[in-house]
mmCIF file of C-alpha atoms in Angstrom:
data_model
loop_
_atom_site.group_PDB
_atom_site.id
_atom_site.type_symbol
_atom_site.label_atom_id
_atom_site.label_comp_id
_atom_site.label_asym_id
_atom_site.label_seq_id
_atom_site.Cartn_x
_atom_site.Cartn_y
_atom_site.Cartn_z
ATOM 1 C CA UNK A 1 43.349 47.198 59.615
ATOM 2 C CA UNK A 2 42.193 46.248 55.541
ATOM 3 C CA UNK A 3 44.638 44.035 53.610
ATOM 4 C CA UNK A 4 44.393 44.729 50.284
ATOM 5 C CA UNK A 5 45.822 41.820 47.670
ATOM 6 C CA UNK A 6 45.766 43.784 44.189
ATOM 7 C CA UNK A 7 47.109 41.964 41.266
ATOM 8 C CA UNK A 8 49.761 43.668 39.150
ATOM 9 C CA UNK A 9 49.967 45.000 36.694
ATOM 10 C CA UNK A 10 47.242 47.831 36.899
ATOM 11 C CA UNK A 11 44.860 49.501 34.270
ATOM 12 C CA UNK A 12 44.356 52.901 35.884
ATOM 13 C CA UNK A 13 40.761 54.367 34.889
ATOM 14 C CA UNK A 14 40.650 57.968 34.333
ATOM 15 C CA UNK A 15 37.228 58.062 32.595
ATOM 16 C CA UNK A 16 36.042 61.489 31.781
ATOM 17 C CA UNK A 17 38.499 63.330 34.335
ATOM 18 C CA UNK A 18 38.760 67.093 33.359
ATOM 19 C CA UNK A 19 42.113 67.297 35.301
ATOM 20 C CA UNK A 20 44.293 65.477 37.327
ATOM 21 C CA UNK A 21 42.900 66.793 40.709
ATOM 22 C CA UNK A 22 39.601 64.622 39.452
ATOM 23 C CA UNK A 23 41.958 61.847 38.919
ATOM 24 C CA UNK A 24 43.994 62.497 41.850
ATOM 25 C CA UNK A 25 43.774 58.423 42.778
ATOM 26 C CA UNK A 26 45.134 57.391 39.567
ATOM 27 C CA UNK A 27 47.746 60.130 39.559
ATOM 28 C CA UNK A 28 49.012 58.942 42.904
ATOM 29 C CA UNK A 29 48.985 55.387 42.224
ATOM 30 C CA UNK A 30 51.054 56.102 38.891
ATOM 31 C CA UNK A 31 53.712 58.353 40.685
ATOM 32 C CA UNK A 32 54.450 56.009 43.671
ATOM 33 C CA UNK A 33 53.983 52.788 41.872
ATOM 34 C CA UNK A 34 54.870 53.034 38.363
ATOM 35 C CA UNK A 35 56.099 49.561 38.125
ATOM 36 C CA UNK A 36 52.747 48.156 38.526
ATOM 37 C CA UNK A 37 50.927 50.518 36.121
ATOM 38 C CA UNK A 38 50.497 49.077 32.421
ATOM 39 C CA UNK A 39 48.656 51.861 31.290
ATOM 40 C CA UNK A 40 45.419 54.421 31.557
ATOM 41 C CA UNK A 41 41.986 54.094 30.069
ATOM 42 C CA UNK A 42 40.592 57.500 29.161
ATOM 43 C CA UNK A 43 37.347 58.527 27.439
ATOM 44 C CA UNK A 44 37.527 60.556 24.523
ATOM 45 C CA UNK A 45 36.269 63.591 26.388
ATOM 46 C CA UNK A 46 38.992 63.119 28.942
ATOM 47 C CA UNK A 47 41.635 65.953 29.575
ATOM 48 C CA UNK A 48 43.375 64.528 32.320
ATOM 49 C CA UNK A 49 46.524 62.562 31.310
ATOM 50 C CA UNK A 50 48.700 60.340 33.454
ATOM 51 C CA UNK A 51 51.631 60.299 30.744
ATOM 52 C CA UNK A 52 51.270 56.689 30.385
ATOM 53 C CA UNK A 53 49.964 54.317 27.591
ATOM 54 C CA UNK A 54 46.302 54.735 26.464
ATOM 55 C CA UNK A 55 44.897 51.165 26.667
ATOM 56 C CA UNK A 56 41.258 50.066 26.380
ATOM 57 C CA UNK A 57 39.933 47.370 28.141
ATOM 58 C CA UNK A 58 40.714 44.499 25.757
ATOM 59 C CA UNK A 59 43.891 45.581 24.696
ATOM 60 C CA UNK A 60 45.196 46.010 28.586
ATOM 61 C CA UNK A 61 44.050 42.484 28.943
ATOM 62 C CA UNK A 62 45.904 40.988 26.034
ATOM 63 C CA UNK A 63 48.862 42.943 27.482
ATOM 64 C CA UNK A 64 48.343 41.090 30.548
ATOM 65 C CA UNK A 65 46.560 43.787 33.044
ATOM 66 C CA UNK A 66 45.353 42.095 36.110
ATOM 67 C CA UNK A 67 43.314 45.040 37.773
ATOM 68 C CA UNK A 68 41.244 47.712 36.841
ATOM 69 C CA UNK A 69 41.692 50.653 39.474
ATOM 70 C CA UNK A 70 39.045 53.337 39.581
ATOM 71 C CA UNK A 71 41.404 56.076 39.418
ATOM 72 C CA UNK A 72 38.754 59.287 40.476
ATOM 73 C CA UNK A 73 37.458 60.449 43.090
ATOM 74 C CA UNK A 74 34.064 62.309 42.510
ATOM 75 C CA UNK A 75 32.031 64.189 45.076
ATOM 76 C CA UNK A 76 28.933 62.569 45.847
ATOM 77 C CA UNK A 77 27.560 59.077 46.090
ATOM 78 C CA UNK A 78 26.648 57.994 42.284
ATOM 79 C CA UNK A 79 28.351 55.969 39.539
ATOM 80 C CA UNK A 80 27.781 56.748 35.978
ATOM 81 C CA UNK A 81 26.748 53.826 33.751
ATOM 82 C CA UNK A 82 29.832 54.453 31.714
ATOM 83 C CA UNK A 83 31.678 53.774 34.674
ATOM 84 C CA UNK A 84 29.704 50.361 35.640
ATOM 85 C CA UNK A 85 29.846 49.307 32.065
ATOM 86 C CA UNK A 86 33.635 49.650 32.092
ATOM 87 C CA UNK A 87 33.982 47.643 35.049
ATOM 88 C CA UNK A 88 31.880 44.825 33.940
ATOM 89 C CA UNK A 89 33.943 44.748 30.649
ATOM 90 C CA UNK A 90 37.123 44.660 32.907
ATOM 91 C CA UNK A 91 35.691 41.753 34.943
ATOM 92 C CA UNK A 92 34.785 39.621 31.833
ATOM 93 C CA UNK A 93 38.134 40.354 30.534
ATOM 94 C CA UNK A 94 39.525 38.604 33.475
ATOM 95 C CA UNK A 95 40.532 41.578 35.569
ATOM 96 C CA UNK A 96 39.769 41.993 39.439
ATOM 97 C CA UNK A 97 38.303 46.045 39.896
ATOM 98 C CA UNK A 98 39.668 47.903 42.882
ATOM 99 C CA UNK A 99 37.729 51.267 43.813
ATOM 100 C CA UNK A 100 38.053 53.962 46.535
ATOM 101 C CA UNK A 101 34.693 55.286 45.810
ATOM 102 C CA UNK A 102 32.045 56.090 48.667
ATOM 103 C CA UNK A 103 29.534 54.269 46.709
ATOM 104 C CA UNK A 104 30.861 50.427 47.035
ATOM 105 C CA UNK A 105 31.061 48.588 43.828
ATOM 106 C CA UNK A 106 29.584 45.867 45.861
ATOM 107 C CA UNK A 107 26.052 47.536 46.026
ATOM 108 C CA UNK A 108 25.900 47.581 42.170
ATOM 109 C CA UNK A 109 23.958 44.288 41.286
ATOM 110 C CA UNK A 110 25.416 44.115 37.678
ATOM 111 C CA UNK A 111 28.782 44.159 38.788
ATOM 112 C CA UNK A 112 28.520 41.863 41.816
ATOM 113 C CA UNK A 113 26.583 39.400 39.377
ATOM 114 C CA UNK A 114 29.517 39.694 36.645
ATOM 115 C CA UNK A 115 32.124 39.233 39.462
ATOM 116 C CA UNK A 116 30.418 35.922 40.473
ATOM 117 C CA UNK A 117 29.976 34.557 37.000
ATOM 118 C CA UNK A 118 33.600 35.227 36.134
ATOM 119 C CA UNK A 119 35.081 34.485 39.266
ATOM 120 C CA UNK A 120 36.966 37.867 39.567
ATOM 121 C CA UNK A 121 37.335 39.862 43.010
ATOM 122 C CA UNK A 122 36.089 43.112 43.391
ATOM 123 C CA UNK A 123 37.697 45.327 45.984
ATOM 124 C CA UNK A 124 36.001 48.076 47.780
ATOM 125 C CA UNK A 125 39.028 49.739 49.655
ATOM 126 C CA UNK A 126 37.107 52.382 51.195
ATOM 127 C CA UNK A 127 35.239 49.754 53.339
ATOM 128 C CA UNK A 128 36.626 49.955 57.131
ATOM 129 C CA UNK A 129 37.385 46.976 59.352
ATOM 130 C CA UNK A 130 34.525 45.631 61.583
ATOM 131 C CA UNK A 131 34.527 46.286 65.320
ATOM 132 C CA UNK A 132 36.799 49.428 65.488
ATOM 133 C CA UNK A 133 37.174 50.678 69.194
ATOM 134 C CA UNK A 134 36.746 53.914 70.483
ATOM 135 C CA UNK A 135 39.906 55.963 71.038
ATOM 136 C CA UNK A 136 41.587 55.625 74.063
ATOM 137 C CA UNK A 137 44.031 58.574 74.333
ATOM 138 C CA UNK A 138 46.458 56.321 76.244
ATOM 139 C CA UNK A 139 50.107 57.063 75.278
ATOM 140 C CA UNK A 140 51.969 54.043 73.371
ATOM 141 C CA UNK A 141 55.333 53.441 72.348
ATOM 142 C CA UNK A 142 56.786 54.477 69.134
ATOM 143 C CA UNK A 143 57.150 57.809 67.450
ATOM 144 C CA UNK A 144 54.461 59.124 65.065
ATOM 145 C CA UNK A 145 54.264 61.833 62.543
ATOM 146 C CA UNK A 146 51.273 63.267 61.238
ATOM 147 C CA UNK A 147 50.726 65.474 58.006
ATOM 148 C CA UNK A 148 47.885 68.160 58.281
ATOM 149 C CA UNK A 149 46.652 70.851 56.116
ATOM 150 C CA UNK A 150 45.335 74.536 55.505
ATOM 151 C CA UNK A 151 42.847 72.477 53.117
ATOM 152 C CA UNK A 152 42.048 69.385 51.229
ATOM 153 C CA UNK A 153 44.086 68.201 48.453
ATOM 154 C CA UNK A 154 47.297 70.185 49.295
ATOM 155 C CA UNK A 155 49.856 67.325 49.360
ATOM 156 C CA UNK A 156 49.464 65.667 52.816
ATOM 157 C CA UNK A 157 49.643 62.152 51.178
ATOM 158 C CA UNK A 158 52.501 62.933 48.978
ATOM 159 C CA UNK A 159 54.572 64.807 51.665
ATOM 160 C CA UNK A 160 53.966 61.739 54.131
ATOM 161 C CA UNK A 161 55.393 59.100 51.310
ATOM 162 C CA UNK A 162 57.893 61.518 50.456
ATOM 163 C CA UNK A 163 58.906 61.307 54.372
ATOM 164 C CA UNK A 164 58.597 57.900 54.892
ATOM 165 C CA UNK A 165 60.470 57.061 51.991
ATOM 166 C CA UNK A 166 63.588 59.662 53.075
ATOM 167 C CA UNK A 167 63.626 57.923 56.266
ATOM 168 C CA UNK A 168 63.842 54.474 54.653
ATOM 169 C CA UNK A 169 66.691 55.405 52.626
ATOM 170 C CA UNK A 170 68.551 56.617 55.926
ATOM 171 C CA UNK A 171 67.984 53.304 57.423
ATOM 172 C CA UNK A 172 65.243 54.649 60.121
ATOM 173 C CA UNK A 173 62.390 51.967 60.852
ATOM 174 C CA UNK A 174 59.565 53.531 59.817
ATOM 175 C CA UNK A 175 56.244 52.859 58.242
ATOM 176 C CA UNK A 176 53.662 54.787 56.171
ATOM 177 C CA UNK A 177 50.246 54.693 57.439
ATOM 178 C CA UNK A 178 47.558 55.260 54.671
ATOM 179 C CA UNK A 179 44.260 56.744 56.134
ATOM 180 C CA UNK A 180 42.424 57.271 52.574
ATOM 181 C CA UNK A 181 41.751 55.376 49.146
ATOM 182 C CA UNK A 182 44.785 56.351 47.350
ATOM 183 C CA UNK A 183 47.141 55.634 50.151
ATOM 184 C CA UNK A 184 45.638 52.453 50.522
ATOM 185 C CA UNK A 185 45.698 51.492 46.723
ATOM 186 C CA UNK A 186 49.408 52.531 46.706
ATOM 187 C CA UNK A 187 50.604 50.626 49.907
ATOM 188 C CA UNK A 188 48.311 47.422 49.969
ATOM 189 C CA UNK A 189 46.616 48.081 53.435
ATOM 190 C CA UNK A 190 45.243 50.613 55.794
ATOM 191 C CA UNK A 191 42.031 52.225 57.123
ATOM 192 C CA UNK A 192 39.783 55.087 55.203
ATOM 193 C CA UNK A 193 39.027 57.168 58.003
ATOM 194 C CA UNK A 194 36.486 59.313 56.174
ATOM 195 C CA UNK A 195 34.331 56.260 55.944
ATOM 196 C CA UNK A 196 34.433 55.026 59.754
ATOM 197 C CA UNK A 197 31.682 55.881 61.822
ATOM 198 C CA UNK A 198 32.599 59.430 63.608
ATOM 199 C CA UNK A 199 32.796 57.596 67.295
ATOM 200 C CA UNK A 200 35.600 55.576 66.058
ATOM 201 C CA UNK A 201 37.888 57.731 64.072
ATOM 202 C CA UNK A 202 40.372 58.397 66.740
ATOM 203 C CA UNK A 203 40.193 54.486 67.876
ATOM 204 C CA UNK A 204 40.824 53.577 64.046
ATOM 205 C CA UNK A 205 44.045 55.446 63.981
ATOM 206 C CA UNK A 206 45.080 53.796 66.985
ATOM 207 C CA UNK A 207 44.704 50.554 65.465
ATOM 208 C CA UNK A 208 46.555 51.646 62.293
ATOM 209 C CA UNK A 209 49.267 52.945 64.107
ATOM 210 C CA UNK A 210 49.355 51.044 67.163
ATOM 211 C CA UNK A 211 52.093 50.661 69.923
ATOM 212 C CA UNK A 212 55.635 49.621 68.425
ATOM 213 C CA UNK A 213 57.893 46.904 69.563
ATOM 214 C CA UNK A 214 60.611 49.532 68.788
ATOM 215 C CA UNK A 215 60.588 52.851 70.678
ATOM 216 C CA UNK A 216 62.565 54.342 67.906
ATOM 217 C CA UNK A 217 60.174 53.279 65.320
ATOM 218 C CA UNK A 218 58.308 56.026 63.095
ATOM 219 C CA UNK A 219 54.955 55.663 62.039
ATOM 220 C CA UNK A 220 54.238 58.439 59.353
ATOM 221 C CA UNK A 221 50.504 58.752 59.254
ATOM 222 C CA UNK A 222 48.764 60.326 55.970
ATOM 223 C CA UNK A 223 46.469 63.328 56.999
ATOM 224 C CA UNK A 224 43.008 63.911 55.701
ATOM 225 C CA UNK A 225 40.858 67.199 55.369
ATOM 226 C CA UNK A 226 41.701 70.065 57.075
ATOM 227 C CA UNK A 227 40.732 71.183 60.902
ATOM 228 C CA UNK A 228 39.253 74.278 59.623
ATOM 229 C CA UNK A 229 37.542 72.918 56.850
ATOM 230 C CA UNK A 230 33.704 73.244 57.391
ATOM 231 C CA UNK A 231 32.932 70.194 55.625
ATOM 232 C CA UNK A 232 35.843 67.703 56.884
ATOM 233 C CA UNK A 233 37.104 69.011 60.319
ATOM 234 C CA UNK A 234 35.481 65.957 62.142
ATOM 235 C CA UNK A 235 38.031 63.656 59.910
ATOM 236 C CA UNK A 236 40.970 65.827 60.912
ATOM 237 C CA UNK A 237 40.400 65.983 64.490
ATOM 238 C CA UNK A 238 40.153 62.281 64.913
ATOM 239 C CA UNK A 239 42.961 61.905 63.126
ATOM 240 C CA UNK A 240 44.941 64.275 65.339
ATOM 241 C CA UNK A 241 43.822 62.754 68.598
ATOM 242 C CA UNK A 242 44.246 59.355 67.632
ATOM 243 C CA UNK A 243 47.555 59.706 66.005
ATOM 244 C CA UNK A 244 48.876 61.082 69.190
ATOM 245 C CA UNK A 245 51.476 62.489 66.917
ATOM 246 C CA UNK A 246 55.057 63.522 68.119
ATOM 247 C CA UNK A 247 55.351 65.725 65.219
ATOM 248 C CA UNK A 248 53.132 67.753 62.846
ATOM 249 C CA UNK A 249 54.210 68.725 59.175
ATOM 250 C CA UNK A 250 51.563 71.483 57.559
ATOM 251 C CA UNK A 251 50.847 71.115 54.330
ATOM 252 C CA UNK A 252 49.787 74.193 52.137
ATOM 253 C CA UNK A 253 49.182 75.025 48.490
ATOM 254 C CA UNK A 254 50.726 78.471 47.838
ATOM 255 C CA UNK A 255 48.883 80.922 46.235
ATOM 256 C CA UNK A 256 45.258 79.192 46.959
ATOM 257 C CA UNK A 257 42.818 81.580 48.020
ATOM 258 C CA UNK A 258 39.504 79.776 48.339
ATOM 259 C CA UNK A 259 38.802 76.749 50.568
ATOM 260 C CA UNK A 260 38.325 73.285 48.277
ATOM 261 C CA UNK A 261 34.483 73.287 47.265
ATOM 262 C CA UNK A 262 33.723 76.011 49.927
ATOM 263 C CA UNK A 263 32.428 78.955 48.353
ATOM 264 C CA UNK A 264 32.710 82.006 50.464
ATOM 265 C CA UNK A 265 35.799 80.564 52.699
ATOM 266 C CA UNK A 266 39.002 81.717 52.353
ATOM 267 C CA UNK A 267 41.800 79.344 52.882
ATOM 268 C CA UNK A 268 43.159 79.877 56.537
ATOM 269 C CA UNK A 269 46.790 81.429 57.197
ATOM 270 C CA UNK A 270 49.615 79.170 58.266
ATOM 271 C CA UNK A 271 49.693 80.797 61.681
ATOM 272 C CA UNK A 272 46.197 80.040 62.428
ATOM 273 C CA UNK A 273 46.337 76.389 61.016
ATOM 274 C CA UNK A 274 49.773 75.871 63.064
ATOM 275 C CA UNK A 275 48.183 76.863 66.138
ATOM 276 C CA UNK A 276 44.870 75.406 66.247
ATOM 277 C CA UNK A 277 46.681 71.980 65.188
ATOM 278 C CA UNK A 278 49.288 72.125 67.721
ATOM 279 C CA UNK A 279 46.175 72.997 70.355
ATOM 280 C CA UNK A 280 44.336 70.071 69.551
ATOM 281 C CA UNK A 281 47.150 67.547 68.907
ATOM 282 C CA UNK A 282 48.430 68.346 72.408
ATOM 283 C CA UNK A 283 45.062 67.420 73.998
ATOM 284 C CA UNK A 284 46.593 63.520 73.491
ATOM 285 C CA UNK A 285 50.232 64.127 73.426
ATOM 286 C CA UNK A 286 51.367 67.182 75.432
ATOM 287 C CA UNK A 287 54.897 67.413 73.490
ATOM 288 C CA UNK A 288 53.463 67.564 70.065
ATOM 289 C CA UNK A 289 55.676 70.096 67.979
ATOM 290 C CA UNK A 290 55.917 71.509 64.473
ATOM 291 C CA UNK A 291 58.459 69.649 62.389
ATOM 292 C CA UNK A 292 58.202 71.658 59.338
ATOM 293 C CA UNK A 293 55.898 72.998 56.443
ATOM 294 C CA UNK A 294 55.538 71.703 53.040
ATOM 295 C CA UNK A 295 54.604 74.135 50.227
ATOM 296 C CA UNK A 296 52.763 72.830 46.759
ATOM 297 C CA UNK A 297 54.243 75.708 44.631
ATOM 298 C CA UNK A 298 53.164 74.427 41.612
ATOM 299 C CA UNK A 299 51.249 77.640 41.005
ATOM 300 C CA UNK A 300 55.012 79.359 40.516
ATOM 301 C CA UNK A 301 58.094 79.348 38.502
ATOM 302 C CA UNK A 302 61.431 78.006 40.238
ATOM 303 C CA UNK A 303 62.579 81.382 41.367
ATOM 304 C CA UNK A 304 59.405 82.521 42.639
ATOM 305 C CA UNK A 305 59.184 79.089 44.747
ATOM 306 C CA UNK A 306 62.285 79.000 45.994
ATOM 307 C CA UNK A 307 61.882 82.709 47.184
ATOM 308 C CA UNK A 308 58.793 81.707 48.595
ATOM 309 C CA UNK A 309 60.048 78.879 50.440
ATOM 310 C CA UNK A 310 63.072 80.952 51.942
ATOM 311 C CA UNK A 311 60.423 83.620 52.958
ATOM 312 C CA UNK A 312 58.284 81.268 54.865
ATOM 313 C CA UNK A 313 60.912 79.663 56.436
ATOM 314 C CA UNK A 314 62.316 82.819 57.875
ATOM 315 C CA UNK A 315 58.901 83.483 59.345
ATOM 316 C CA UNK A 316 58.564 80.212 61.251
ATOM 317 C CA UNK A 317 62.114 79.088 62.012
ATOM 318 C CA UNK A 318 61.308 75.498 60.669
ATOM 319 C CA UNK A 319 62.339 73.801 57.747
ATOM 320 C CA UNK A 320 60.264 74.537 54.722
ATOM 321 C CA UNK A 321 60.034 72.228 51.587
ATOM 322 C CA UNK A 322 58.303 71.849 48.222
ATOM 323 C CA UNK A 323 58.255 67.675 48.459
ATOM 324 C CA UNK A 324 58.286 67.796 44.526
ATOM 325 C CA UNK A 325 60.934 70.708 43.774
ATOM 326 C CA UNK A 326 63.252 70.451 46.718
ATOM 327 C CA UNK A 327 62.651 67.088 48.697
ATOM 328 C CA UNK A 328 61.991 66.737 52.183
ATOM 329 C CA UNK A 329 65.324 65.982 53.397
ATOM 330 C CA UNK A 330 65.525 69.338 55.837
ATOM 331 C CA UNK A 331 62.234 68.213 57.391
ATOM 332 C CA UNK A 332 63.507 64.566 58.125
ATOM 333 C CA UNK A 333 66.706 65.985 59.445
ATOM 334 C CA UNK A 334 64.610 68.134 61.917
ATOM 335 C CA UNK A 335 62.351 65.601 63.071
ATOM 336 C CA UNK A 336 65.341 62.933 63.768
ATOM 337 C CA UNK A 337 67.389 65.415 65.523
ATOM 338 C CA UNK A 338 65.647 65.236 68.779
ATOM 339 C CA UNK A 339 64.135 61.852 68.517
#
């Protein structure tokens, strides 16, 4: 798997992001690794705000920033000229640059030339390792939990990280296994499965979450996309088969009606999502089970959110949480009780 040695502290590039969803990579790093984040770099038109110090490249360098992290995740495969200029300025100021974009910075001649001249490093964390195998589907020792979702951007990474942290706090032997650019930047290693050639997706997850030395060890695997998303279901299915998860945690944004970037496609029901994910997961682990539901209730006030959580819990008879509002303790208890 890819090991990424990022020098801290970081300057998080927010650019011209209109909201925090566009800057979800920066938001994730700032939330989970605040001690490594010196500040954010925002263009004047940006509306997204991480709530940390606003710094330009030169001031950040004076304060000791070591790495500029491209904190946006735009659709497509282009890099605006203003972003290229920012990367070049950061390299010239003595910073490394790290990116999880589909477009690799090492394919941009001006950035490559500047890195060579300054001696700074450019990290393309979405580049998968070479020579990944096909999946085998063979059982392997250890326990695994995978977060899945009704849609994209509903909290699969956040939920996985919260469960991992809660397990560690209880003394459970557990590892977080990142499968996307933000998780890799947070953890410092991983495989971005959406950049893996389709035949090798399930094999890449077997590599990322291999047989454990201790049968009681838990791998908490970050989910991607949605099995019912017309664009991204292939990645989600490869993850399901490669993870051979003992437990699935379903993530859902309460109140969302249309699937992300899919006009005319409604968000599927929790019932349909749970059913199809369990059926597909049981192809490689016949004992896969539902461990809980994680709701993103950010559209609702506290009273409404708690009422909704209670209602969903009654419907499905599994722990239901909002990882931000309530934490994930009840899901962890459920997962561990039969382990």
